[in-house]
Every structure is written in C-alpha cells, then in structure tokens.
C-alpha cells in the first residue's frame, strides 16, 4: 500500500491587466499588487500553508509570483517550508 507522506505544489503566477485597458504603467502595477494581496488573503482564509519564494515587478507593470503551497491538508509539509 502506498500513501502520500507529503506534497506541495510550486507555481509561477503572473498578475497582469489586459493590454487594452488603457491604464498607465503605475496604475496597472497598483492594480496587480492589489490582486496579489487578494490572492494571498484567499490562501490565508482557506488556511492553505504557503511560502512566497519570489515576487518581482516587471517593466510592463505585471507582477510575477513564485509560490510553494500545500497540496492538501492531510500530509506533513513542514520539510517544504524550511528557511
């Protein structure tokens, strides 16, 4: 019998506005930062264990976030979140 001992998923997410929205670069960056914060709040509300590995603002106003997050709540994932 096999059983999952631990499991996490690493994702690279890009937060960006549509090109045709007509916002300035600073406004798009602000909107994308807000969207990143909403994403983090959603993970917190769901009690998903996660760690932001990297968060970079791009020249076009988009934000790229690399995150490791808990795959499910059944397995011990503490080894993935060591600093």
GROMACS .gro file of C-alpha atoms in nm:
model
   83
    1UNK     CA    1   0.000   0.000   0.000
    2UNK     CA    2   0.131   0.346  -0.082
    3UNK     CA    3   0.046   0.666   0.095
    4UNK     CA    4   0.144   1.027   0.027
    5UNK     CA    5   0.375   1.137   0.306
    6UNK     CA    6   0.399   1.499   0.194
    7UNK     CA    7   0.309   1.702  -0.111
    8UNK     CA    8   0.338   2.061  -0.222
    9UNK     CA    9   0.297   2.239  -0.549
   10UNK     CA   10   0.521   2.514  -0.683
   11UNK     CA   11   0.351   2.766  -0.909
   12UNK     CA   12   0.472   3.064  -1.105
   13UNK     CA   13   0.186   3.310  -1.139
   14UNK     CA   14   0.172   3.629  -1.343
   15UNK     CA   15  -0.067   3.902  -1.241
   16UNK     CA   16  -0.136   4.143  -1.526
   17UNK     CA   17  -0.409   4.360  -1.671
   18UNK     CA   18  -0.538   4.337  -2.025
   19UNK     CA   19  -0.340   4.546  -2.271
   20UNK     CA   20  -0.647   4.729  -2.397
   21UNK     CA   21  -0.750   4.860  -2.053
   22UNK     CA   22  -0.576   5.194  -2.118
   23UNK     CA   23  -0.425   5.234  -1.771
   24UNK     CA   24  -0.086   5.390  -1.708
   25UNK     CA   25   0.202   5.164  -1.606
   26UNK     CA   26   0.183   5.286  -1.244
   27UNK     CA   27  -0.193   5.222  -1.226
   28UNK     CA   28  -0.150   4.871  -1.373
   29UNK     CA   29   0.123   4.798  -1.119
   30UNK     CA   30  -0.101   4.917  -0.836
   31UNK     CA   31  -0.391   4.701  -0.958
   32UNK     CA   32  -0.164   4.399  -0.994
   33UNK     CA   33  -0.020   4.446  -0.643
   34UNK     CA   34  -0.377   4.460  -0.509
   35UNK     CA   35  -0.458   4.139  -0.694
   36UNK     CA   36  -0.151   3.969  -0.543
   37UNK     CA   37  -0.262   4.076  -0.195
   38UNK     CA   38  -0.613   3.940  -0.261
   39UNK     CA   39  -0.458   3.611  -0.373
   40UNK     CA   40  -0.256   3.589  -0.051
   41UNK     CA   41  -0.565   3.674   0.156
   42UNK     CA   42  -0.756   3.396  -0.020
   43UNK     CA   43  -0.484   3.147   0.072
   44UNK     CA   44  -0.489   3.271   0.431
   45UNK     CA   45  -0.869   3.243   0.456
   46UNK     CA   46  -0.851   2.889   0.321
   47UNK     CA   47  -0.575   2.816   0.576
   48UNK     CA   48  -0.352   2.696   0.296
   49UNK     CA   49   0.008   2.681   0.406
   50UNK     CA   50   0.225   2.867   0.155
   51UNK     CA   51   0.556   3.042   0.111
   52UNK     CA   52   0.629   3.315  -0.141
   53UNK     CA   53   0.964   3.220  -0.294
   54UNK     CA   54   0.994   3.518  -0.526
   55UNK     CA   55   0.788   3.825  -0.615
   56UNK     CA   56   0.906   4.050  -0.898
   57UNK     CA   57   0.755   4.356  -1.061
   58UNK     CA   58   0.808   4.366  -1.436
   59UNK     CA   59   0.869   4.668  -1.661
   60UNK     CA   60   0.521   4.637  -1.814
   61UNK     CA   61   0.350   4.661  -1.472
   62UNK     CA   62   0.284   4.291  -1.427
   63UNK     CA   63   0.387   4.103  -1.113
   64UNK     CA   64   0.537   3.752  -1.122
   65UNK     CA   65   0.499   3.546  -0.805
   66UNK     CA   66   0.660   3.208  -0.735
   67UNK     CA   67   0.481   3.030  -0.454
   68UNK     CA   68   0.511   2.693  -0.285
   69UNK     CA   69   0.180   2.589  -0.137
   70UNK     CA   70   0.041   2.295   0.048
   71UNK     CA   71  -0.127   2.047  -0.184
   72UNK     CA   72  -0.370   1.912   0.072
   73UNK     CA   73  -0.418   1.926   0.448
   74UNK     CA   74  -0.358   1.556   0.512
   75UNK     CA   75   0.019   1.533   0.476
   76UNK     CA   76   0.301   1.686   0.679
   77UNK     CA   77   0.461   1.954   0.461
   78UNK     CA   78   0.696   2.109   0.715
   79UNK     CA   79   1.003   1.996   0.520
   80UNK     CA   80   0.898   2.217   0.228
   81UNK     CA   81   0.878   2.532   0.439
   82UNK     CA   82   1.221   2.530   0.598
   83UNK     CA   83   1.410   2.856   0.564
   0.00000   0.00000   0.00000
